[in-house]
Amino acid sequence: MVRVGVDVGGTFTDLILVDESANQINVHKVPSTTHDQSVGVIKGVKELCAISDVAVEDIDDILHGTTVATNITIEGNGAKVGMLTTRNYRDILHIARHKKSENFSIQQSLPWQDNPLVKRRHRLPITEKLQAPDGRIRFPMEEQEVRDNVKKLKAENVDVIIVGFLFSFLNDVHEKRAKEIVNEIWPEVTCFTSSEVAPRIREYERFSTTAMNAFVAPKVNQYIDNLVSSLEEANVQGKLQIMQSSGGMASSEKATMTPMNLLKSGPAGGVLAASWWGELDGIDDVISVDIGGTSADISIIPEKTPRVVNPRDAEVNSYPVITPMLEVDTIGAGGGSIAYVDAGGAFRVGPKSAGSTPGPACYGQGGEDPCVTDANVALGRLDPEQFLGGEIPLHPEKSTEAIQKLADELSMTVEEAAFGILKIINNNMALSIRENSVRKGIDPRNFALLAAGGAGPLHSIDLAETIGSKTVMVPNYPGITASAGLLISDLKYHFNASCIEKLETISEDLVFKLDKQLKELEGQAAGQLMQDGVSEGDIEYERIAECRYMGQGFELRVPIPEGTLTEQSVKEIISGFHLMHQQEYGHHFPENDVELISLDIVATGKTPSFKLPQLEKMERSNPTEAFMYERQTYFEVDGEIKSLATPRYQREKLSANDRITGPASIIQRDSTTIVPPNWEVVVSAHGTLHATQNEEKADKSHNTEKQFTEAVMSDE
């Protein structure tokens, strides 16, 4: 079987090919084509197949992570959306929850008001009303109003129509009928109902999710359709699957039905890969830092389990989106991040990026701004002739010219300015790690830092010193970690049903009703996975009940015991909720009644993964067989910037248990690992680099780490 993982970033498109029959793994990178990502994808697939001596028609699976949906939300260039909604509720998307990030500021921007997903003039009211708590019809829907308003939206030339009625999560009869009328009058337009996109309680979040789905749908679906056509033209006959925000794959057909599930498609693969690599070497607690050309994706992975955002907290650019998402913090910190002096005279780096075009100054494509990559080149940390195996030659003189302008403005030397760029970008990432670990009760000093992305190994050890982490892991293919994560993931779908029930009295009728609802959801999930080619024996189900105390504002997710639901199962759900409430808030109320809000099914279709071969054990110290050459490289030693003779080693020639002491540079096609003085690297059985400080350096840096951690703790 031949499987290809393709992850599109802001600067590079990363690819990995696994050919099980030939027992080979090959990786490749090509510049991303921002005008049409599929162009870079097809180019990369063809080139990687040529490198691997594999015919493109022999590919069985194309697994794809994309930033198309994410980019649409960032750039705000999505579809013109029209909305049909319950009369007197057209302003729900404007009012939201009256919640502001800065409670007392009158100048802050509220995206849902300043840049609404649906403009007010395109939100048209329909006379209809359902009634809580059972969804019975209070006022029938005026079908003529639907017809008239669809014609108005057609005259406005909207791209997509959504239907969002009050209480449709209890009864979707009005939304279904409204969609039928839309299809009758205007069959060419795409129409989504809130009950099919997000059948959950809370009208604002449900409407916002449906609006976001419509906002990204045309461009995402056009991209996927174009990619499918381009793969067919290239004679690639394998199945295309797309990574979802949840960390599960979806068929291309399913992905186009709910494209908002792809909003965190890009970073998800890297998180899965980090967890997998940690488990491979027996490390349970990992901080994944995936540094690419445009951004850095940071994720905390405790106990081998990537954290999932509670749906109530999921959002994209401040718009709530009720969809499963892995917890990833993305910041503007990458190799292309631009360094500058702001209007107040402060030295800053990012979030603006030079991207792949024109790219950093050293690319020689017209870029004149100093970037993080330029700093690494100027300090001798990136060898120009080794970048991407020499395919993209770098121009160090252009890096020096770009940084010189910045240095003159700051009255620094080029080396000081370059180190300043690296320190600022590393500190930005350290602050993000702090936000996602210490503020949530996690001590990052107890976690290994996994360096992913093309720029990850360049920064990881310096970053580890800043946060106090004692171990740095560099996976076999750091530059394409997110692509490798695609090969590890399984097909995964989420199915949800609103089911509001009081659990203080457990009757046979209640148990029967809940069990029937669960089986219906499992049936939907099984039907989708078997349609995707998964056999029934390879399907696993995770069942979740969302519960809260009576009168409480929000619910928590509680696992449902396996097997047919019984009275005892419901009692375990109740006790599980009390325990979850204790873990989340530090207290619980066992005497209070528990209310069930909804049922979730997470259905996983197991798919093949890939295995890393074990390396031959050699136990060499600074092996001459892997030595390439020596070059001057700048490091900060005892507070001073020093140029040190630094040997280069070819990673592909390292064996298990080999040990390399710093200063050193370990070079491979997709990345370069910088090992500072007084750090050392040991190669694991599977080829992962494990970097640790020696005791002398650890003692000297202890005070710095202690000061950083105490400063972090003092903010809590």
XYZ file of C-alpha atoms in Angstrom:
716
model
C 0.000 0.000 0.000
C 1.235 3.496 -0.897
C -0.029 6.403 1.216
C 0.853 10.077 0.828
C 0.369 12.791 3.470
C 0.212 16.390 2.233
C 0.071 19.382 4.588
C -0.173 22.891 3.125
C 1.377 25.685 5.167
C 1.678 29.396 4.556
C 5.204 29.041 3.132
C 5.782 25.380 2.233
C 3.702 22.369 1.279
C 5.043 19.333 3.147
C 4.732 15.772 1.862
C 5.540 12.278 3.096
C 5.168 9.008 1.179
C 5.044 5.588 2.829
C 5.411 2.572 0.552
C 4.775 -0.518 2.695
C 5.665 -3.037 -0.027
C 9.090 -1.462 -0.603
C 9.496 -0.608 3.098
C 10.460 2.975 2.298
C 9.587 6.409 3.658
C 10.410 9.557 1.670
C 9.711 13.220 2.414
C 9.552 16.328 0.256
C 8.823 20.063 0.431
C 7.707 22.502 -2.242
C 6.787 26.202 -1.940
C 3.075 26.709 -1.272
C 1.079 28.290 -4.088
C -1.101 30.767 -2.219
C -3.234 31.665 -5.252
C -4.305 28.018 -5.561
C -2.996 25.506 -3.041
C -3.830 22.571 -5.310
C -1.090 23.610 -7.760
C 1.594 23.103 -5.118
C -0.056 19.892 -3.911
C -0.032 18.301 -7.378
C 3.522 19.465 -8.063
C 4.704 18.032 -4.736
C 2.940 14.699 -5.215
C 4.459 14.216 -8.683
C 7.963 15.136 -7.512
C 7.744 12.931 -4.412
C 6.591 9.974 -6.504
C 9.571 10.507 -8.822
C 11.934 10.633 -5.828
C 10.379 7.427 -4.448
C 10.291 5.645 -7.822
C 6.537 5.146 -7.393
C 3.989 5.647 -10.174
C 1.328 8.205 -9.240
C -1.420 5.757 -10.220
C -0.135 3.361 -7.527
C -1.049 5.744 -4.699
C -3.832 4.230 -2.578
C -4.566 7.178 -0.258
C -3.972 10.931 -0.361
C -4.322 12.353 3.157
C -4.530 16.132 3.194
C -4.323 18.897 5.777
C -5.322 22.336 4.495
C -5.424 25.933 5.678
C -7.985 27.061 3.088
C -10.831 27.481 5.617
C -8.520 29.104 8.166
C -7.209 31.609 5.643
C -10.750 32.612 4.646
C -11.613 33.513 8.242
C -8.349 35.412 8.747
C -8.657 37.376 5.518
C -12.429 37.843 5.831
C -13.007 37.068 2.154
C -15.690 34.415 2.484
C -19.104 34.146 0.880
C -21.946 36.664 0.876
C -24.423 34.863 3.129
C -28.186 35.334 3.287
C -30.264 34.179 6.242
C -33.885 33.256 6.907
C -34.644 33.424 10.626
C -37.502 33.588 13.100
C -39.289 36.942 13.145
C -38.020 39.295 15.899
C -34.722 37.332 16.166
C -32.795 38.647 13.146
C -30.332 40.504 15.411
C -29.145 37.516 17.443
C -25.921 37.414 15.394
C -25.351 41.084 16.288
C -26.328 40.981 19.964
C -24.413 37.735 20.637
C -23.876 37.195 24.378
C -23.074 40.794 25.352
C -19.684 39.380 26.275
C -16.550 41.444 25.616
C -12.905 40.557 26.028
C -12.355 43.964 27.656
C -15.351 44.728 29.816
C -14.721 48.446 30.301
C -13.356 49.466 26.900
C -15.641 51.377 24.532
C -13.094 51.301 21.710
C -12.524 47.575 21.330
C -13.501 45.832 18.123
C -16.274 43.241 18.286
C -15.828 41.095 15.156
C -19.410 39.795 15.114
C -20.574 43.432 14.881
C -17.782 45.077 12.890
C -17.455 42.209 10.403
C -20.644 40.146 10.657
C -20.757 36.795 8.916
C -24.218 37.786 7.668
C -24.986 41.473 7.057
C -28.187 42.731 8.681
C -29.837 43.526 5.359
C -29.370 39.876 4.395
C -30.980 38.533 7.589
C -34.671 38.297 6.707
C -37.454 37.420 9.190
C -39.971 34.615 8.747
C -43.186 34.290 10.763
C -42.972 30.936 12.564
C -42.491 29.767 16.134
C -41.753 26.538 17.948
C -42.233 26.116 21.648
C -39.912 24.768 24.337
C -39.333 22.331 25.904
C -40.614 19.800 23.355
C -40.497 21.750 20.063
C -44.245 21.733 19.414
C -45.457 24.193 16.762
C -46.852 27.380 18.255
C -47.189 29.374 15.016
C -46.999 27.571 11.652
C -44.430 28.850 9.159
C -45.698 31.369 6.592
C -44.443 29.721 3.427
C -45.223 32.738 1.237
C -42.838 34.851 3.335
C -40.124 32.278 2.697
C -40.760 32.484 -1.046
C -40.744 36.285 -1.077
C -37.555 36.537 1.003
C -35.697 33.963 -1.084
C -36.465 36.146 -4.121
C -35.091 39.174 -2.253
C -31.879 37.319 -1.426
C -31.599 36.200 -5.025
C -31.893 39.822 -6.126
C -29.105 40.656 -3.654
C -27.009 37.944 -5.351
C -25.991 36.165 -2.134
C -23.724 33.136 -2.506
C -25.235 30.893 0.175
C -28.496 30.849 2.160
C -28.792 29.590 5.735
C -31.965 28.847 7.664
C -31.856 29.416 11.429
C -35.089 29.145 13.401
C -35.596 29.228 17.154
C -35.746 25.801 18.869
C -34.993 23.920 15.645
C -32.712 21.635 17.651
C -35.920 20.249 19.192
C -37.920 20.066 15.970
C -36.483 20.767 12.517
C -39.744 20.561 10.544
C -39.823 24.298 9.708
C -36.160 24.466 8.726
C -36.496 21.437 6.451
C -39.532 22.893 4.729
C -37.858 26.279 4.303
C -34.867 24.581 2.666
C -37.201 22.737 0.296
C -38.714 26.061 -0.758
C -35.244 27.575 -1.279
C -34.328 24.640 -3.524
C -37.580 25.023 -5.481
C -37.167 28.743 -6.162
C -33.375 28.905 -6.507
C -31.960 25.392 -7.072
C -28.482 26.707 -7.966
C -27.804 28.222 -4.525
C -26.361 26.199 -1.631
C -28.570 26.106 1.465
C -27.686 24.973 4.994
C -30.033 24.643 7.978
C -28.849 25.113 11.553
C -30.411 21.780 12.538
C -28.205 19.868 10.080
C -24.998 21.810 10.801
C -25.218 22.207 14.609
C -28.332 20.661 16.203
C -27.570 22.064 19.653
C -29.182 24.260 22.270
C -28.321 28.024 22.314
C -29.478 29.943 19.299
C -26.528 32.364 19.023
C -23.878 29.653 18.914
C -26.009 27.538 16.562
C -26.636 30.448 14.180
C -22.978 31.543 14.291
C -21.768 28.017 13.510
C -24.166 27.714 10.577
C -23.146 31.148 9.301
C -19.447 30.263 9.528
C -20.094 27.027 7.665
C -21.780 29.003 4.862
C -19.112 31.735 4.936
C -16.278 29.313 4.113
C -18.258 26.766 2.059
C -17.975 28.088 -1.524
C -14.205 28.565 -1.541
C -13.443 25.429 0.489
C -15.686 23.277 -1.690
C -14.295 24.843 -4.854
C -10.786 24.056 -3.627
C -11.630 20.441 -2.781
C -13.464 19.918 -6.093
C -10.534 21.480 -7.962
C -8.067 19.279 -6.070
C -10.086 16.145 -6.855
C -10.151 17.086 -10.548
C -6.426 17.908 -10.580
C -5.579 14.567 -8.955
C -7.664 12.754 -11.550
C -5.902 14.649 -14.360
C -2.565 13.660 -12.826
C -3.780 10.031 -12.878
C -3.770 9.785 -9.073
C -6.425 7.179 -8.415
C -6.167 6.945 -4.621
C -8.897 8.123 -2.236
C -8.659 11.723 -1.014
C -9.272 12.263 2.694
C -9.176 15.619 4.513
C -7.995 16.262 8.070
C -10.651 17.799 10.338
C -10.220 20.100 13.339
C -11.016 17.137 15.607
C -7.899 15.222 14.553
C -9.886 12.744 12.460
C -9.970 12.328 8.706
C -13.079 12.778 6.554
C -13.776 11.721 3.002
C -13.669 14.592 0.524
C -17.425 14.199 -0.018
C -18.186 14.483 3.707
C -15.789 17.421 4.099
C -17.734 19.486 1.562
C -20.973 18.925 3.484
C -19.700 20.696 6.634
C -16.541 22.607 5.630
C -16.400 24.462 8.961
C -15.018 21.197 10.381
C -11.779 22.019 8.498
C -11.109 25.307 10.308
C -8.179 23.791 12.260
C -7.286 21.168 9.656
C -3.697 22.356 9.284
C -2.435 22.212 12.905
C -4.326 19.028 13.861
C -1.926 16.652 12.095
C 1.064 18.061 13.964
C -0.613 17.506 17.336
C -1.370 13.861 16.532
C 2.195 13.301 15.345
C 3.676 14.835 18.507
C 1.598 12.557 20.722
C 2.542 9.534 18.598
C 6.281 10.285 18.661
C 6.234 10.820 22.426
C 4.461 7.508 22.972
C 6.945 5.798 20.643
C 9.802 6.668 23.012
C 7.873 6.268 26.269
C 7.315 9.985 26.952
C 3.762 10.681 28.105
C 3.797 14.472 28.566
C 4.737 16.526 25.517
C 4.607 20.165 24.444
C 4.361 20.300 20.668
C 5.911 23.380 19.056
C 5.412 23.299 15.291
C 7.235 26.282 13.763
C 6.682 26.793 10.068
C 7.319 29.654 7.712
C 4.355 31.788 8.771
C 3.197 30.675 12.205
C 3.860 28.456 15.202
C 1.298 25.942 16.441
C 1.621 25.149 20.138
C -0.206 22.345 21.900
C 0.050 20.805 25.370
C -0.359 17.013 25.341
C -0.624 15.510 28.860
C -0.644 11.743 29.383
C -0.367 10.917 25.669
C -3.773 12.493 25.006
C -4.232 15.616 22.834
C -6.656 17.956 24.546
C -10.010 18.630 22.879
C -11.650 22.039 23.221
C -15.038 21.889 24.925
C -17.558 22.776 22.173
C -18.880 25.606 24.333
C -15.436 27.261 24.175
C -14.590 26.585 20.529
C -14.171 29.693 18.423
C -12.359 30.967 15.355
C -11.315 34.625 15.288
C -13.798 35.345 18.118
C -16.735 33.745 16.270
C -18.166 30.777 18.224
C -18.144 27.573 16.210
C -19.676 24.463 17.779
C -17.404 21.863 16.271
C -14.870 19.431 17.797
C -11.362 20.911 17.801
C -7.995 19.838 19.123
C -6.598 22.465 21.466
C -3.941 24.347 19.491
C -2.699 27.903 19.949
C -1.486 29.449 16.694
C 0.657 32.587 16.861
C 2.448 34.645 14.225
C 5.905 33.245 14.852
C 7.601 31.528 11.921
C 10.662 31.649 9.738
C 9.061 34.375 7.615
C 8.033 36.583 10.568
C 9.259 40.111 9.904
C 11.368 42.034 12.431
C 10.847 45.809 12.720
C 10.913 48.818 15.010
C 7.410 50.070 15.773
C 6.251 53.688 16.007
C 7.129 53.766 19.704
C 10.683 52.564 19.110
C 10.111 49.007 20.356
C 11.884 46.072 18.722
C 9.226 43.610 17.484
C 8.994 40.411 15.453
C 5.780 39.265 13.706
C 2.967 38.519 13.375
C 3.288 39.854 9.810
C 5.090 37.342 7.622
C 6.916 37.472 4.295
C 5.390 34.061 3.450
C 6.791 32.132 0.532
C 6.531 35.112 -1.831
C 8.647 37.166 -1.659
C 9.824 35.330 1.453
C 12.786 36.313 3.665
C 15.496 38.452 2.128
C 17.815 35.440 1.823
C 15.433 33.811 -0.679
C 16.548 36.359 -3.266
C 12.995 36.884 -4.515
C 12.776 40.596 -3.813
C 12.098 40.486 -0.068
C 13.901 43.288 1.767
C 12.523 42.943 5.310
C 14.631 41.076 7.886
C 12.944 37.846 8.930
C 13.617 35.097 11.459
C 15.163 32.920 8.746
C 17.521 35.780 7.867
C 18.636 35.918 11.511
C 19.429 32.195 11.492
C 21.379 32.570 8.237
C 23.313 35.604 9.490
C 24.303 33.739 12.669
C 25.525 30.707 10.740
C 22.724 28.476 12.034
C 21.391 27.750 8.545
C 23.869 26.717 5.884
C 22.788 28.289 2.563
C 23.785 25.320 0.417
C 21.935 22.814 2.644
C 18.500 24.494 2.742
C 15.979 21.920 1.468
C 18.836 19.779 0.236
C 20.181 22.670 -1.809
C 17.040 22.964 -3.951
C 16.430 26.526 -2.786
C 19.773 28.370 -2.596
C 19.974 31.073 0.071
C 21.797 34.402 -0.218
C 23.437 35.219 3.136
C 24.596 38.632 1.914
C 20.966 39.688 1.458
C 20.177 38.564 5.032
C 23.054 40.684 6.306
C 21.876 43.696 4.284
C 18.329 43.403 5.596
C 19.402 42.987 9.229
C 21.968 45.800 8.890
C 19.152 48.314 8.320
C 17.421 47.115 11.477
C 20.703 47.105 13.415
C 21.451 50.692 12.407
C 18.024 51.767 13.594
C 18.632 50.072 16.965
C 22.313 51.043 17.259
C 23.358 47.382 17.353
C 25.709 45.131 15.467
C 24.259 42.726 12.912
C 24.891 39.809 15.264
C 23.201 41.579 18.187
C 20.168 42.439 16.075
C 19.972 38.856 14.759
C 20.113 37.455 18.283
C 17.489 39.995 19.296
C 15.173 38.633 16.596
C 15.618 35.079 17.877
C 15.121 36.079 21.517
C 11.916 37.970 20.780
C 10.396 35.209 18.677
C 11.355 32.592 21.294
C 9.865 34.707 24.071
C 6.624 35.082 22.099
C 6.382 31.301 21.942
C 7.305 30.934 25.618
C 4.446 33.261 26.554
C 2.038 31.165 24.506
C 3.240 28.002 26.266
C 2.720 29.763 29.575
C -0.819 30.730 28.565
C -1.661 27.140 27.697
C 0.120 25.362 30.541
C 0.800 27.268 33.761
C -2.490 29.155 33.620
C -4.237 25.771 33.421
C -2.346 24.168 36.278
C 0.319 22.415 34.180
C 4.044 22.797 34.913
C 5.915 22.897 31.569
C 9.155 21.881 33.304
C 7.738 18.365 33.578
C 7.071 18.114 29.846
C 9.344 17.234 26.951
C 9.341 19.775 24.150
C 8.856 18.267 20.697
C 10.385 20.352 17.908
C 8.302 20.194 14.763
C 8.124 22.216 11.565
C 11.020 23.250 9.406
C 12.134 25.910 11.901
C 11.296 23.976 15.091
C 14.704 22.316 15.643
C 16.446 25.656 15.069
C 14.686 27.215 18.064
C 13.604 24.341 20.291
C 16.573 24.044 22.654
C 16.752 27.810 23.261
C 12.998 27.755 23.868
C 13.344 24.800 26.251
C 15.900 26.749 28.303
C 13.463 29.647 28.528
C 10.542 27.576 29.856
C 12.679 25.210 31.935
C 11.975 22.033 29.975
C 14.728 19.464 30.494
C 14.230 17.401 27.321
C 13.843 18.284 23.654
C 12.687 15.724 21.111
C 13.348 16.148 17.403
C 11.345 13.600 15.372
C 12.741 11.830 12.332
C 11.067 14.229 9.892
C 10.571 17.498 11.808
C 9.926 19.613 8.729
C 6.943 17.490 7.706
C 5.625 16.456 11.149
C 2.078 17.592 10.375
C 2.110 15.510 7.181
C 3.259 12.461 9.140
C 0.380 13.045 11.557
C -2.035 12.602 8.673
C -0.790 9.038 8.199
C -1.441 8.288 11.868
C -5.001 9.580 11.978
C -8.165 7.543 11.480
C -11.470 8.431 9.836
C -13.573 10.117 12.506
C -17.075 11.607 12.564
C -19.143 13.272 15.272
C -22.914 12.871 15.489
C -24.995 14.817 17.994
C -28.619 14.904 19.106
C -30.307 17.269 21.530
C -31.869 15.285 24.359
C -32.961 17.444 27.313
C -33.943 15.190 30.186
C -33.959 15.473 33.989
C -32.050 12.590 35.541
C -33.349 12.803 39.107
C -35.797 9.946 38.426
C -34.481 7.061 36.334
C -37.448 5.310 34.755
C -37.597 2.464 32.255
C -39.071 4.856 29.695
C -36.140 7.252 30.128
C -33.557 4.477 29.757
C -35.325 3.109 26.662
C -35.535 6.567 25.074
C -31.850 7.357 25.636
C -30.709 3.921 24.461
C -32.806 4.260 21.300
C -31.323 7.701 20.580
C -27.773 6.389 21.037
C -28.399 3.485 18.681
C -29.825 5.844 16.049
C -26.692 8.002 16.253
C -24.468 4.923 16.038
C -26.436 3.792 12.989
C -25.840 7.143 11.260
C -22.145 6.960 12.089
C -21.771 3.379 10.907
C -23.573 4.197 7.649
C -21.190 7.078 6.916
C -18.035 5.082 7.708
C -19.105 2.028 5.730
C -19.907 4.348 2.827
C -16.275 5.489 3.111
C -15.105 1.892 2.798
C -14.546 1.004 6.480
C -15.646 -2.492 7.486
C -18.036 -2.780 10.422
C -15.416 -4.589 12.534
C -13.025 -1.615 12.240
C -15.492 0.906 13.700
C -15.170 2.092 17.295
C -17.623 4.314 19.157
C -17.100 6.827 21.942
C -20.361 7.867 23.598
C -20.631 11.161 25.463
C -23.392 12.770 27.521
C -23.381 16.551 27.964
C -24.810 17.289 31.410
C -25.233 20.160 33.863
C -26.845 20.838 37.214
C -30.428 22.039 37.001
C -30.314 25.806 36.478
C -26.625 25.802 35.506
C -25.578 27.816 32.458
C -23.236 25.376 30.719
C -22.706 21.654 30.537
C -19.751 19.289 30.848
C -18.939 16.226 28.739
C -19.200 12.855 30.511
C -18.371 9.423 29.034
C -21.253 6.964 28.689
C -20.550 3.334 29.711
C -20.295 0.808 26.890
C -23.078 -1.596 25.971
C -26.841 -1.347 26.114
C -27.947 1.517 28.349
C -29.367 0.467 31.725
C -30.477 2.190 34.941
C -26.983 1.502 36.298
C -25.455 3.169 33.216
C -27.481 6.325 33.870
C -26.362 6.314 37.512
C -22.746 6.085 36.318
C -23.351 9.079 34.011
C -24.613 11.086 37.004
C -21.675 10.131 39.235
C -19.308 10.781 36.339
C -20.718 14.275 35.976
C -20.155 15.026 39.675
C -16.541 13.858 39.304
C -16.024 15.909 36.137
C -17.454 19.007 37.852
C -15.031 18.493 40.737
C -12.081 18.229 38.318
C -13.155 21.262 36.294
C -14.211 23.658 39.050
C -12.769 22.241 42.267
C -16.179 21.483 43.820
C -19.383 19.579 43.145
C -22.922 19.257 44.550
C -23.916 15.587 44.891
C -27.302 16.559 46.344
C -28.248 18.599 43.243
C -30.247 17.182 40.345
C -28.407 16.572 37.057
C -29.866 17.470 33.669
C -28.909 15.795 30.391
C -28.633 18.252 27.468
C -27.373 16.242 24.503
C -25.860 12.964 23.369
C -22.710 12.713 21.241
C -21.278 9.821 19.273
C -17.651 9.925 18.120
C -17.258 7.165 15.528
C -13.755 6.139 14.477
C -12.960 4.012 11.450
C -9.541 2.440 11.972
C -7.162 2.893 9.048
C -3.545 1.741 8.478
C -0.798 3.688 10.232
C 2.918 3.563 9.485
C 5.873 2.194 11.412
C 9.377 3.530 11.801
C 12.153 0.973 11.367
C 14.577 0.516 14.246
C 18.082 1.794 13.645
C 21.229 -0.228 14.028
C 22.720 0.313 17.505
C 26.221 1.834 17.355
C 26.739 3.914 20.562
C 29.299 6.255 18.959
C 30.351 9.652 20.293
C 30.436 12.477 17.696
C 30.697 9.841 14.931
C 33.159 10.724 12.187
C 31.061 8.677 9.745
C 28.289 11.312 10.022
C 30.650 14.333 10.097
C 30.222 16.682 7.117
C 32.338 19.795 7.763
C 32.908 22.529 10.329
C 31.698 26.118 10.179
C 31.658 29.175 12.458
C 28.312 29.620 14.216
C 27.199 32.239 16.719
C 25.939 31.243 20.173
C 25.236 33.140 23.345
C 27.659 31.861 25.996
C 27.501 33.270 29.543
C 25.669 36.337 28.273
C 28.123 37.053 25.446
C 27.696 36.461 21.722
C 30.532 34.218 20.562
C 31.468 32.666 17.228
C 32.346 29.002 17.752
C 33.719 26.384 15.375
C 30.725 24.098 14.993
C 30.784 20.670 13.327
C 27.978 19.642 10.998
C 26.584 16.097 11.089
C 24.405 14.347 8.523
C 21.390 12.996 10.356
C 20.746 10.131 7.952
C 24.119 8.615 8.955
C 23.403 8.576 12.694
C 22.594 5.285 14.421
C 20.792 4.318 17.606
C 22.517 5.418 20.845
C 24.927 7.737 18.993
C 25.779 10.772 21.097
C 26.608 14.279 19.829
C 27.823 17.040 22.133
C 27.312 20.716 21.441
C 28.089 22.980 19.836
C 26.866 21.093 16.804
C 24.492 21.304 13.873
C 22.609 18.208 12.716
C 21.467 18.626 9.127
C 18.774 16.835 7.191
C 16.808 17.733 4.101
C 13.739 19.164 5.803
C 15.325 20.876 8.826
C 18.439 21.686 10.854
C 18.847 20.954 14.574
C 21.030 23.407 16.483
C 22.748 21.966 19.578
C 24.183 24.778 21.760
C 27.295 24.357 23.918
C 26.776 22.173 26.996
C 23.806 20.373 25.461
C 24.038 16.878 24.061
C 21.901 14.730 21.800
C 21.291 10.986 21.978
C 19.629 9.093 19.102
C 16.763 6.771 20.083
C 16.130 3.310 18.671
C 13.648 4.753 16.171
C 15.837 7.711 15.218
C 14.360 10.486 17.389
C 16.926 12.977 18.704
C 16.729 13.471 22.475
C 18.540 16.630 23.598
C 19.346 17.280 27.266
C 21.567 19.657 29.205
C 24.603 18.316 30.964
C 24.735 18.898 34.706
C 27.172 21.829 34.556
C 24.949 23.825 32.211
C 21.817 22.850 34.127
C 23.299 24.255 37.346
C 24.245 27.530 35.673
C 20.846 28.004 34.067
C 18.827 26.925 37.117
C 18.437 30.447 38.401
C 17.226 31.734 35.022
C 14.613 28.983 34.780
C 13.546 29.587 38.369
C 13.114 33.315 37.717
C 11.024 32.646 34.596
C 8.776 30.131 36.353
C 8.349 32.344 39.418
C 7.412 35.257 37.154
C 4.830 33.059 35.441
C 3.396 31.805 38.724
C 3.187 35.320 40.151
C 0.680 36.275 37.447
C -1.824 33.648 38.516
